[in-house]
Coordinates of C-alpha atoms in Angstrom, one line a residue:
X436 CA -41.5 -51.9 50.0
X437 CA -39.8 -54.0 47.2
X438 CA -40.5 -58.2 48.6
X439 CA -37.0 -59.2 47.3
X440 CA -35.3 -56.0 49.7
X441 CA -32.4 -56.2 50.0
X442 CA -32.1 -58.8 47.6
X443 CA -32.3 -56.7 44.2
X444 CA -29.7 -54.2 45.6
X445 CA -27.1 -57.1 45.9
X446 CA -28.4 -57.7 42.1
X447 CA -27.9 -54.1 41.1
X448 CA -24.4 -53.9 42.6
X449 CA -23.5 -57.4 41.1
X450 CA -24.7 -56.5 37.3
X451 CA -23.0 -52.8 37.9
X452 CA -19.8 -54.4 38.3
X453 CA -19.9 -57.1 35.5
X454 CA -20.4 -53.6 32.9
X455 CA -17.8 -52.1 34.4
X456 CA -15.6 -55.1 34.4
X457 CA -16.3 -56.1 31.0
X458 CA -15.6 -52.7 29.6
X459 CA -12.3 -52.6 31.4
X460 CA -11.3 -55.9 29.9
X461 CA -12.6 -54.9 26.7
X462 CA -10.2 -51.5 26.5
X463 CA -7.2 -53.8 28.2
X464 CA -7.5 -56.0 24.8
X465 CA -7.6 -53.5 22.4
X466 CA -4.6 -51.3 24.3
X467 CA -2.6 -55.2 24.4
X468 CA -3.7 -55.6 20.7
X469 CA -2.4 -51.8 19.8
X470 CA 1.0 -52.3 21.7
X471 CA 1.3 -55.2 19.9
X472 CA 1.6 -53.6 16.2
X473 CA 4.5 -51.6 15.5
X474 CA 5.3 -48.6 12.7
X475 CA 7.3 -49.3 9.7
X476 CA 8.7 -46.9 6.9
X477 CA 8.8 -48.1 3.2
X478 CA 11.3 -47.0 0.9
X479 CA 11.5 -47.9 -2.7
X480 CA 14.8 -46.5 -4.8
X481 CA 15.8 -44.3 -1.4
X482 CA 11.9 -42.4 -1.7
X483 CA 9.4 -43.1 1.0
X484 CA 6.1 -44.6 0.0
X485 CA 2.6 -45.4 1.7
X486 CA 2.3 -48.2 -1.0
X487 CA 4.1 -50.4 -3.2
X488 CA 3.5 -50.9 -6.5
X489 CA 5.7 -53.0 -9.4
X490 CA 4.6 -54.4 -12.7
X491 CA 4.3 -58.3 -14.2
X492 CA 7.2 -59.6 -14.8
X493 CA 9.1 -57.0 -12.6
X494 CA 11.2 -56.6 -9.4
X495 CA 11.3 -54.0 -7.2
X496 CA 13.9 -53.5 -4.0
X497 CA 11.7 -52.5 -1.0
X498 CA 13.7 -51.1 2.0
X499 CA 12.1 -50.9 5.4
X500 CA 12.9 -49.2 8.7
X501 CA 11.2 -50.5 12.1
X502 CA 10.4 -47.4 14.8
X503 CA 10.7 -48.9 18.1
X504 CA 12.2 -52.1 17.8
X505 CA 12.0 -54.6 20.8
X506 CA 15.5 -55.5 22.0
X507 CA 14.7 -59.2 21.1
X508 CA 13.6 -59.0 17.9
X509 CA 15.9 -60.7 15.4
X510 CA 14.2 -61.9 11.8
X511 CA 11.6 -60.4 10.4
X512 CA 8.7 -62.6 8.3
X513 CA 7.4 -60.7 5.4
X514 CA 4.1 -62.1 5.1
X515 CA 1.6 -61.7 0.9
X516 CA -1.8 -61.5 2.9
X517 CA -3.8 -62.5 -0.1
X518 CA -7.9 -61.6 -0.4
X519 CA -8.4 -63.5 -3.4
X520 CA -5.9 -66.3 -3.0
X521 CA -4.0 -65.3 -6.4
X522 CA -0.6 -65.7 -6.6
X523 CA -0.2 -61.8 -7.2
X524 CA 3.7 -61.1 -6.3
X525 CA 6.4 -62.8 -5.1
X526 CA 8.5 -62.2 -1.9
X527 CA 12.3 -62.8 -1.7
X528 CA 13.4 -63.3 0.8
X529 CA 10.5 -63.6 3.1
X530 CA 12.4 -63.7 5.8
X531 CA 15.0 -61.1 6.9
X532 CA 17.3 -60.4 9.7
X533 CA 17.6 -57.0 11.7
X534 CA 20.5 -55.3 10.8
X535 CA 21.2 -51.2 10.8
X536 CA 20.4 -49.1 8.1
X537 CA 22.4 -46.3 6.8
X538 CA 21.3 -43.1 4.9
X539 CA 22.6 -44.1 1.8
X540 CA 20.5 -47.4 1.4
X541 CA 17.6 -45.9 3.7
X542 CA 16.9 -42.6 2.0
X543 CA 16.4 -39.7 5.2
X544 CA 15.9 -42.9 7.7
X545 CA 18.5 -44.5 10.2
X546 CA 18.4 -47.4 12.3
X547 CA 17.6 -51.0 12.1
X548 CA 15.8 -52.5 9.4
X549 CA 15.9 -54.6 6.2
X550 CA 14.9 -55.1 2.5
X551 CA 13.4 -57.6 0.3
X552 CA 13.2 -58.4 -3.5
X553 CA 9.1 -57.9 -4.8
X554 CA 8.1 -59.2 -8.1
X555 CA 5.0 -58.4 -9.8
X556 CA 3.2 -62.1 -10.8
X557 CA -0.5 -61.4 -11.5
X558 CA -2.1 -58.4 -11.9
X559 CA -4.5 -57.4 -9.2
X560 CA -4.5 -55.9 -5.5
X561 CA -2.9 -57.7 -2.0
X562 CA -1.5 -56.9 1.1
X563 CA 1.5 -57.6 3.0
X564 CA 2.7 -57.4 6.3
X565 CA 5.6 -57.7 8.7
X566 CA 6.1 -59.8 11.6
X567 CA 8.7 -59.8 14.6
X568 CA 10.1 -63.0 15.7
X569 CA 12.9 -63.1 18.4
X570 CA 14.7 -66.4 15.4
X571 CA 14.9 -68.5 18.2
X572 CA 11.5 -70.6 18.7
X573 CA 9.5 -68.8 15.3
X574 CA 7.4 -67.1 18.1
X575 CA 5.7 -63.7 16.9
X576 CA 6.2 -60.9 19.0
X577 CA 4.5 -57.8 17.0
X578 CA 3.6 -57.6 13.5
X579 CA 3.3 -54.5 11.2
X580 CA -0.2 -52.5 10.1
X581 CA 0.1 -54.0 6.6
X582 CA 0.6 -52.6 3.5
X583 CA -1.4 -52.6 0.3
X584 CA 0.3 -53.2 -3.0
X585 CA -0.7 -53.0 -6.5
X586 CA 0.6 -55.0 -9.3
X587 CA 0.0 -53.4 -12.6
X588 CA -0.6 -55.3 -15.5
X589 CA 2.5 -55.9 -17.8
X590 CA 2.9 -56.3 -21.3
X591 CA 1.5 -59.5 -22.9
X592 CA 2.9 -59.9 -27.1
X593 CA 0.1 -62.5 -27.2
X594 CA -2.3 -59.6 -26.8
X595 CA 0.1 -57.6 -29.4
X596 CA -0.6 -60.5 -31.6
X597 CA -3.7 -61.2 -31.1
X598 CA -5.1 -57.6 -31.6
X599 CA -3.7 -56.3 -35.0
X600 CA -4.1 -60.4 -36.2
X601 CA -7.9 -59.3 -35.8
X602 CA -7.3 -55.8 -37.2
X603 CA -6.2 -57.1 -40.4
X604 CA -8.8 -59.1 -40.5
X605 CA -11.6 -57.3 -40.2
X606 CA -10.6 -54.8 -42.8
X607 CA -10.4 -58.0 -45.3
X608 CA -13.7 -58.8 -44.1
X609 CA -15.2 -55.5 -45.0
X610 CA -13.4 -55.6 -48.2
X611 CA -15.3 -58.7 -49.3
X612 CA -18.6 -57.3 -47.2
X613 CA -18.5 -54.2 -49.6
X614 CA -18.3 -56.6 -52.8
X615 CA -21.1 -58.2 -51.6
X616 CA -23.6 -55.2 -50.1
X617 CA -26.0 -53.9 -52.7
X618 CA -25.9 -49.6 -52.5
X619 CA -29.6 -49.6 -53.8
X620 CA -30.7 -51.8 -51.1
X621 CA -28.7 -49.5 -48.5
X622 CA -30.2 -46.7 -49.8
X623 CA -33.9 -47.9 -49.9
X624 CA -33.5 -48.5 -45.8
X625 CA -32.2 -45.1 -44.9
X626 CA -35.1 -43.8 -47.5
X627 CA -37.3 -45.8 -45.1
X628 CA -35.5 -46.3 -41.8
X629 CA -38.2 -48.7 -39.6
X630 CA -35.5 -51.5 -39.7
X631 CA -32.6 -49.2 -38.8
X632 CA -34.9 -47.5 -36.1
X633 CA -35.8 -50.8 -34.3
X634 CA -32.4 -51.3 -34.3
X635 CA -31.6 -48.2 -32.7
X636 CA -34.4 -48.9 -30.2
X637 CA -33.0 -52.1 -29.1
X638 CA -29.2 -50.8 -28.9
X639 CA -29.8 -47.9 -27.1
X640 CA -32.3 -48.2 -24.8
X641 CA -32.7 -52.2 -24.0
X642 CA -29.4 -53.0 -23.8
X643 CA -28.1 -50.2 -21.3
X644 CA -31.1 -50.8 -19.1
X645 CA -31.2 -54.6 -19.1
X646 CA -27.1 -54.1 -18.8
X647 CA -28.0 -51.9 -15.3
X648 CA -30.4 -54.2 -14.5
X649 CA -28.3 -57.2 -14.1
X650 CA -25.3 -55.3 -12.6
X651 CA -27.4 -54.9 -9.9
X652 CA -28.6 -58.0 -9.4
X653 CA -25.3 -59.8 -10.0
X654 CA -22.8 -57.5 -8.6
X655 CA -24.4 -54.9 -6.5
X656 CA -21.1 -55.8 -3.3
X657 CA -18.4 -55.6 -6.5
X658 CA -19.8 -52.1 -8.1
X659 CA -16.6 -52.1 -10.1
X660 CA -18.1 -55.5 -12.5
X661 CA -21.5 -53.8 -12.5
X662 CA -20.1 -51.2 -14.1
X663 CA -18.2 -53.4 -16.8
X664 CA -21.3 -54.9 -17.4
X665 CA -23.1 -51.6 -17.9
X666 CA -20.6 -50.3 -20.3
X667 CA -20.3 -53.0 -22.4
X668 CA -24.7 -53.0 -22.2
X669 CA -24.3 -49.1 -23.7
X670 CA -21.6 -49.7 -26.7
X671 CA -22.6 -49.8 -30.3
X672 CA -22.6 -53.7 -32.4
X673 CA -19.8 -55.0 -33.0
X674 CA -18.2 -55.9 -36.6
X675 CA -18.8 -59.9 -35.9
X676 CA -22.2 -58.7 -36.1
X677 CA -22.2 -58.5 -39.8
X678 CA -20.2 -62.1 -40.3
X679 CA -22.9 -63.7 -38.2
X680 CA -25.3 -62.2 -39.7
X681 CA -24.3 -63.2 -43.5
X682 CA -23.9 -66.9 -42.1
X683 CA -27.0 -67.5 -40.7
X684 CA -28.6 -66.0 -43.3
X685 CA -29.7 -63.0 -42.9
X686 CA -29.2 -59.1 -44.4
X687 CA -25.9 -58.5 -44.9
X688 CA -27.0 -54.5 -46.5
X689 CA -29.4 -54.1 -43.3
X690 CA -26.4 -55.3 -40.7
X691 CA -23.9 -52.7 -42.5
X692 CA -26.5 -50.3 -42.5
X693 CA -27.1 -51.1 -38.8
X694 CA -23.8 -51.2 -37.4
X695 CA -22.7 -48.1 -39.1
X696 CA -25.9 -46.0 -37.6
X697 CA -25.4 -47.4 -34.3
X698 CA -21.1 -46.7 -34.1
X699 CA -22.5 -42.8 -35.1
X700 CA -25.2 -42.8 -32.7
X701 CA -22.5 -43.8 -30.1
X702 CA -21.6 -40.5 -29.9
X703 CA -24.4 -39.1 -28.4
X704 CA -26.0 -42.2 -27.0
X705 CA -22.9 -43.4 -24.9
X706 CA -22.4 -40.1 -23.2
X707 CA -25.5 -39.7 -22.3
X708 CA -26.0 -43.3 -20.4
X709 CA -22.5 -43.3 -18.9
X710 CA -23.3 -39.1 -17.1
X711 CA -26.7 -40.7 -16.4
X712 CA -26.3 -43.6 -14.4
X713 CA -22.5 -44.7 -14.3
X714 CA -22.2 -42.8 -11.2
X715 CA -25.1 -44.6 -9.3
X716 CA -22.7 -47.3 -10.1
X717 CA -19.0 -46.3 -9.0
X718 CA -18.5 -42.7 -7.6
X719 CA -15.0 -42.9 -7.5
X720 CA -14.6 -43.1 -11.6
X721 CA -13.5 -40.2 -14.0
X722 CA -16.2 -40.2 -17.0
X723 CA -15.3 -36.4 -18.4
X724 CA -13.2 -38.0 -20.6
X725 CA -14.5 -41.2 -23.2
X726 CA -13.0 -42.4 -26.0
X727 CA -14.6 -40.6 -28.8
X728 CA -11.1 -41.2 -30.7
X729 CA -11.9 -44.7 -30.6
X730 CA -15.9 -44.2 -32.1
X731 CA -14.0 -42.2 -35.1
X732 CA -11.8 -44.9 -36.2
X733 CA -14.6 -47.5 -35.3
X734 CA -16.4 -45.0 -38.4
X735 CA -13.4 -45.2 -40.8
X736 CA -12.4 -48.9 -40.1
X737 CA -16.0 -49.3 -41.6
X738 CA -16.6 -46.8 -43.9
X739 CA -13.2 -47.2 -45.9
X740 CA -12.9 -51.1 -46.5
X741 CA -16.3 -51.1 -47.5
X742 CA -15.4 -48.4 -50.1
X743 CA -12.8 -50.6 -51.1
X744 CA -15.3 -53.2 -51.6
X745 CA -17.8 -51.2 -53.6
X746 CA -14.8 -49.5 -55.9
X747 CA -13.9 -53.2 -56.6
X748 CA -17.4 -54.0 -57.5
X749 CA -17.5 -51.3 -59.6
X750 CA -14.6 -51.8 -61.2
X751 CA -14.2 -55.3 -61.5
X752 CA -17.3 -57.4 -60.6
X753 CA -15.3 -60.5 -61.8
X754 CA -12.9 -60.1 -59.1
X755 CA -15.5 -58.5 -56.9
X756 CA -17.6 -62.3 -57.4
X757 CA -14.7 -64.1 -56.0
X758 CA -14.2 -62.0 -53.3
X759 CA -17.9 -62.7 -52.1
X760 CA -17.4 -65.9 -52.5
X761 CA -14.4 -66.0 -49.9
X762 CA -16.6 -63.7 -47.0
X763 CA -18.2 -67.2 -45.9
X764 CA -15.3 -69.0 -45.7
X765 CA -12.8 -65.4 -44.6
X766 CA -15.9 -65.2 -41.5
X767 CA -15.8 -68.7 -40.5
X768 CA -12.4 -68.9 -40.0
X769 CA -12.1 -65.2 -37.9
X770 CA -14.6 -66.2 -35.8
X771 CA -12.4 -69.6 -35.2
X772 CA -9.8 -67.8 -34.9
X773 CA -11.7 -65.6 -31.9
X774 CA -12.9 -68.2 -30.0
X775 CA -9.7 -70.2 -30.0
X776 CA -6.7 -67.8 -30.0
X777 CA -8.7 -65.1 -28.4
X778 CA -9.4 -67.1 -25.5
X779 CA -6.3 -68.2 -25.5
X780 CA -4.4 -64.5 -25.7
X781 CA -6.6 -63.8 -22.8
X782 CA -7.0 -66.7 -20.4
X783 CA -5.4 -65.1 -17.2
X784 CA -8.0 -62.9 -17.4
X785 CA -10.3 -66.3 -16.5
X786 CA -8.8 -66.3 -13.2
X787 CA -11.6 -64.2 -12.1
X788 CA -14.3 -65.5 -13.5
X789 CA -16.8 -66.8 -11.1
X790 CA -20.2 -67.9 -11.7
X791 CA -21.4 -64.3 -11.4
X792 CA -19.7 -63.5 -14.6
X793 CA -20.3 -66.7 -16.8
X794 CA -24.0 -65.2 -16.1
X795 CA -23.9 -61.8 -16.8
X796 CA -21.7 -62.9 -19.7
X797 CA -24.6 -65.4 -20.7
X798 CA -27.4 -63.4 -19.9
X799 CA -26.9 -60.2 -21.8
X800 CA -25.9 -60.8 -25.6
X801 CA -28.5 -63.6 -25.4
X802 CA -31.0 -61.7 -24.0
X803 CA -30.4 -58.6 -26.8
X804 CA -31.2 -61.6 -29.1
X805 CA -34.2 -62.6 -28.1
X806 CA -35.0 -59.1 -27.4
X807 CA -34.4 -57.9 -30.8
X808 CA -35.7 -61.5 -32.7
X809 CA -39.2 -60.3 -30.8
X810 CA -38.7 -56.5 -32.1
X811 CA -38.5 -57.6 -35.5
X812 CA -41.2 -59.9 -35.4
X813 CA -43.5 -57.8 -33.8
X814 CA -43.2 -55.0 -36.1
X815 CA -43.4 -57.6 -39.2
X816 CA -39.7 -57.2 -40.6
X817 CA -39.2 -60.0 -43.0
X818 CA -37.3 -62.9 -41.6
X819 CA -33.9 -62.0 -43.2
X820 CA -33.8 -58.4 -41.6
X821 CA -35.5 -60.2 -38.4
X822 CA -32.2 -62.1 -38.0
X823 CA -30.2 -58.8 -38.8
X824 CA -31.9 -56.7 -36.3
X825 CA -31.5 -59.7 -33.8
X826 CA -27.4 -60.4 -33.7
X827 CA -27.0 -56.6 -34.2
X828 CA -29.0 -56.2 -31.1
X829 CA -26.9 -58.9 -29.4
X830 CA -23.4 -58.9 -30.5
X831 CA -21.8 -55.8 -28.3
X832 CA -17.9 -53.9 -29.5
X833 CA -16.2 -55.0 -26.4
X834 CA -13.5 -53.4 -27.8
X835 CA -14.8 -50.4 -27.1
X836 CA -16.2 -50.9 -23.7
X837 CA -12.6 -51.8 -22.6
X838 CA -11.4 -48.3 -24.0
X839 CA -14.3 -46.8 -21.7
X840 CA -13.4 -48.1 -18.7
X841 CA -9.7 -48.1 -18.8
X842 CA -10.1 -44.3 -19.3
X843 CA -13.0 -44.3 -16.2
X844 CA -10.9 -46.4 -14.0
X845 CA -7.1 -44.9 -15.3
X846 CA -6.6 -43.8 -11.5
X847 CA -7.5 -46.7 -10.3
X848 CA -5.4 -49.1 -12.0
X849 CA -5.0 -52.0 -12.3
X850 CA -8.4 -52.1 -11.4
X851 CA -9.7 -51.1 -15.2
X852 CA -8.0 -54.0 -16.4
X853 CA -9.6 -56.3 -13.8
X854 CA -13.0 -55.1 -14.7
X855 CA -11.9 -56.2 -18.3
X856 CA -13.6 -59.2 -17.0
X857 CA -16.6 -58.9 -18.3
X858 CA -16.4 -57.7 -21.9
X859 CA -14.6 -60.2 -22.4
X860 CA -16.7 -62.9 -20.6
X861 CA -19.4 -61.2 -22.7
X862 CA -17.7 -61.6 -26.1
X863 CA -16.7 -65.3 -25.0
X864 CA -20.4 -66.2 -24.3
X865 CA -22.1 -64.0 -27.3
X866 CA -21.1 -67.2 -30.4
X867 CA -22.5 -70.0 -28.4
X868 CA -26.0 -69.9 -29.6
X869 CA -24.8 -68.0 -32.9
X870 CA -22.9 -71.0 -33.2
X871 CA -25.2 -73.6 -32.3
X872 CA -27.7 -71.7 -34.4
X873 CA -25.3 -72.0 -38.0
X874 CA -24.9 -75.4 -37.2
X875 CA -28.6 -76.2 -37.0
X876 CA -29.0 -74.3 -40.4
X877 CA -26.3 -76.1 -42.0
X878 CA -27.4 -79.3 -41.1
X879 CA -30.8 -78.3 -42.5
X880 CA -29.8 -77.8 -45.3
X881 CA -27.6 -80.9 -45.9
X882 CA -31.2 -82.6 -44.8
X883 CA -32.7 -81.1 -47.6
X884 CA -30.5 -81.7 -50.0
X885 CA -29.7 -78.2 -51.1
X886 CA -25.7 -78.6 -51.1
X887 CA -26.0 -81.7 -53.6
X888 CA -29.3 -80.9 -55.8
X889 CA -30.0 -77.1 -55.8
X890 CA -27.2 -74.1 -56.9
X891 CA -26.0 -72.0 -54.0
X892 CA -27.6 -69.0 -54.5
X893 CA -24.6 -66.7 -53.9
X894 CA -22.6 -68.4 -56.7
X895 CA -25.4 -68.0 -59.3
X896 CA -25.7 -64.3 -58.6
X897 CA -22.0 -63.8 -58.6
X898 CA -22.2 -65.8 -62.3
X899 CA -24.9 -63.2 -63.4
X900 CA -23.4 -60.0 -62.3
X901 CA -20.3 -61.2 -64.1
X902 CA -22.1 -62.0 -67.2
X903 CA -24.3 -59.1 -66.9
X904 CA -20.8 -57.0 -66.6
X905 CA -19.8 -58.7 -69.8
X906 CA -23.1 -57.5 -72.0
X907 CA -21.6 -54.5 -73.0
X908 CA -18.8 -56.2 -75.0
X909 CA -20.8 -59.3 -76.3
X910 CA -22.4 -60.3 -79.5
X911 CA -26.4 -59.7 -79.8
X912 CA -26.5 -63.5 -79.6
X913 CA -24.7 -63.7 -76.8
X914 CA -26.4 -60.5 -74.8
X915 CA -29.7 -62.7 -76.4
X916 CA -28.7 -65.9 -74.5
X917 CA -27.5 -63.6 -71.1
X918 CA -31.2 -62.4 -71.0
X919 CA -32.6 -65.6 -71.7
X920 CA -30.8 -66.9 -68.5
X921 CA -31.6 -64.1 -66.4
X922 CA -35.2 -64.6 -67.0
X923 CA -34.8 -68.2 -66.3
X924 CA -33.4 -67.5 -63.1
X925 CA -35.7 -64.6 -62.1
X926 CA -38.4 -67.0 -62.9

């Protein structure tokens, strides 16, 4: 016989009766907490909806009709629950009085009800919800199952501005780029494409895996940024690529050469990432559909200011020297103009930056630097096309990652523009060390007196193609003195 008999039936019965007691209180909560919400109709323009939705800069009437309305309810409190405490809409009033509805300003719903004015502040997602009150002491007597509402993003003519002020710019920029490129020079690297085949290497396969790589370890809870950050990891270089790349020195021919390879290679290679691993990412994106439109024009906004450039050289090197002369100063001031208007055309998109993204921003161009500086150098490229196949490595077309996403995500909006996030954190982040690294070479030079002391060597081979174009219609003494020069200078 148990020693504590009858003691541990007493302590049976007790702890039987506690469970049961607790579960009883437990279901009395959750049936006082359920008779405590109430159902509510939405209407917009007579038409009921499950969710409202209005653009920046836009109102929207929302009607509303309460099922089962207490007999002392009297106001009703219209309430933006906010998860990311951005001022996303507006609410006028936010507080309304009961009062019946008719059909005619309550669509196929009669009763008691109200309406309130919603304007669309900030783009992004939020909630909102109805209480009861009886208007007397503010007390809440049942409050609605809320509501989720989208704001959509409006249209912005800084953006307008912004984008076709960069447009025109780059095709001027290519213009000059083609007066500058040597054909001979482009032609020897296809003949023997190592460079262009690092190139490739580091483009297409580093960047989309280090890209998925620190998606996950950034934003594995947000899968929506991960996949930003992928895309952008997976698109082809980006035009400032070449501009850097002729200011710090290095192969301007190789970075054309580079660029142009990698926007056709996008084609295939962008495809295949995105139907690879952009559903381990987010399953609820559409990726039948990418913007191989956009990779065509990329092609011809390349291919045809550059043969603008070369027809110029062709036929007019005179004019073609000057305008090679101008790509330094033409690339100093777009990439100004980038990191100061840019910013400033998008800088309600930095209301979600958090640290997250100022480090996948950071982390990936610089990392396709280093990434493709040690490429080069390991496979002995000579430091000019080392610092080619590094910024082309590094310096992403955001552009186009935008384009992919806002197609993955078009369902989804504004959610496509949200992710916008991060091409655009990584094209804020990609000039600092490009930046920091022209400075360093400028001042180096100043240090060795080359400025003061030793010709630019860009304005004596713009002087010798123009005097070599003028050979054909010179004297034998002066084609004797041309040579004379150009074996000085060769020397």
């Amino acid at each position: 016989m148990c020693p504590l008999y009858p003691v541990h039936l007493v302590l049976t019965y007790g702890a039987v009766v506690v469970c049961v007691w607790a579960a009883g209180l437990g279901t009395l909560v959750g049936a006082v907490s359920k008779a405590a919400t109430f159902k509510i109709h939405y209407l917009v323009n007579g038409t009921p909806v499950d969710a409202l939705e209005v653009h920046e800069g836009r109102q929207q009437r929302v009607t509303f009709y309460i099922d089962d309305l207490p007999p002392q309810a009297a106001e009703v409190y219209i309430r933006d629950e906010n998860p990311d405490h951005l001022d996303h809409i507006g609410i006028d009033p936010d507080k309304v009085s009961v009062s019946p509805i008719s059909e005619e300003s309550g669509g196929n719903y009669t009763g008691l009800g109200g309406s309130f004015n919603l304007t669309g502040s900030f783009l992004g997602f939020t909630r909102v919800r109805l209480v009861l009150s009886d208007g007397k002491n503010d007390s809440e007597l049942m409050v609605s199952d809320p509501v989720n509402v989208k704001v959509q993003r409006g249209h912005r003519v800084l953006n307008t501005i912004f984008i076709h002020v960069v447009i025109a710019m780059v095709m001027v920029a290519y213009i000059n780029m083609g007066c500058a490129i040597d054909l001979k020079v482009i032609k020897e690297t296809l003949r023997r494409p190592v460079a262009p085949a690092i190139g490739l290497f580091c483009q297409y396969l580093f960047m989309p895996l280090v890209s998925y790589g620190l998606g996950y370890g950034l934003f594995y809870d947000t899968p929506e940024m991960w996949l930003g950050l992928f895309m952008t990891g997976c698109s082809p270089g980006g035009g400032g690529s070449n501009m850097w790349t002729y200011l710090l020195g290095g192969s301007l021919d190789l970075s054309v050469t580079m660029t142009f390879v990698s926007t056709i290679g996008a084609f295939a290679a962008l495809p295949l990432w995105v139907f690879a691993l952009a559903r381990t990412i987010f399953q609820n994106g559409h990726y039948t559909r990418l913007p191989y439109r956009n990779i065509a024009m990329l092609v011809i906004g390349l291919v045809v200011p550059l043969g603008i450039g070369l027809l110029i050289k062709w036929k007019s090197p005179r004019v073609a020297a000057v305008l090679k002369r101008l790509l330094k100063p033409i690339s100093i001031i777009f990439i100004v103009f980038i990191m100061t208007f840019g910013v400033y055309a998008n800088l309600y998109i930095f209301s979600f930056f958090d640290w997250r993204v100022a480090v996948g921003g950071l982390l990936l161009p610089w990392l396709g630097f280093l990434f493709g500086f040690v490429a080069a150098v390991a496979t002995r490229r000579p430091f000019n096309e080392t610092i080619a196949i590094s910024i082309e490595t590094g310096v992403q077309n955001t552009g186009l990652a935008i384009g992919v996403l806002k197609l993955a995500l078009r369902e989804l909006a504004p959610l496509g523009d949200i992710t916008m996030v991060i091409p655009i954190a990584v094209a804020t982040m990609t000039p600092i060390p490009l930046t920091i690294a022209y400075i360093a070479r400028r001042i180096q030079q100043c240090r060795k007196g080359k400025s003061a002391s030793i010709p630019d060597e860009d304005e004596e081979e713009d002087k010798l193609s123009v005097q070599l174009s003028t050979t054909n219609s010179a004297s034998p003494l002066h084609k004797a003195a041309i040579n004379g020069h150009t074996k000085t200078i060769l020397a």
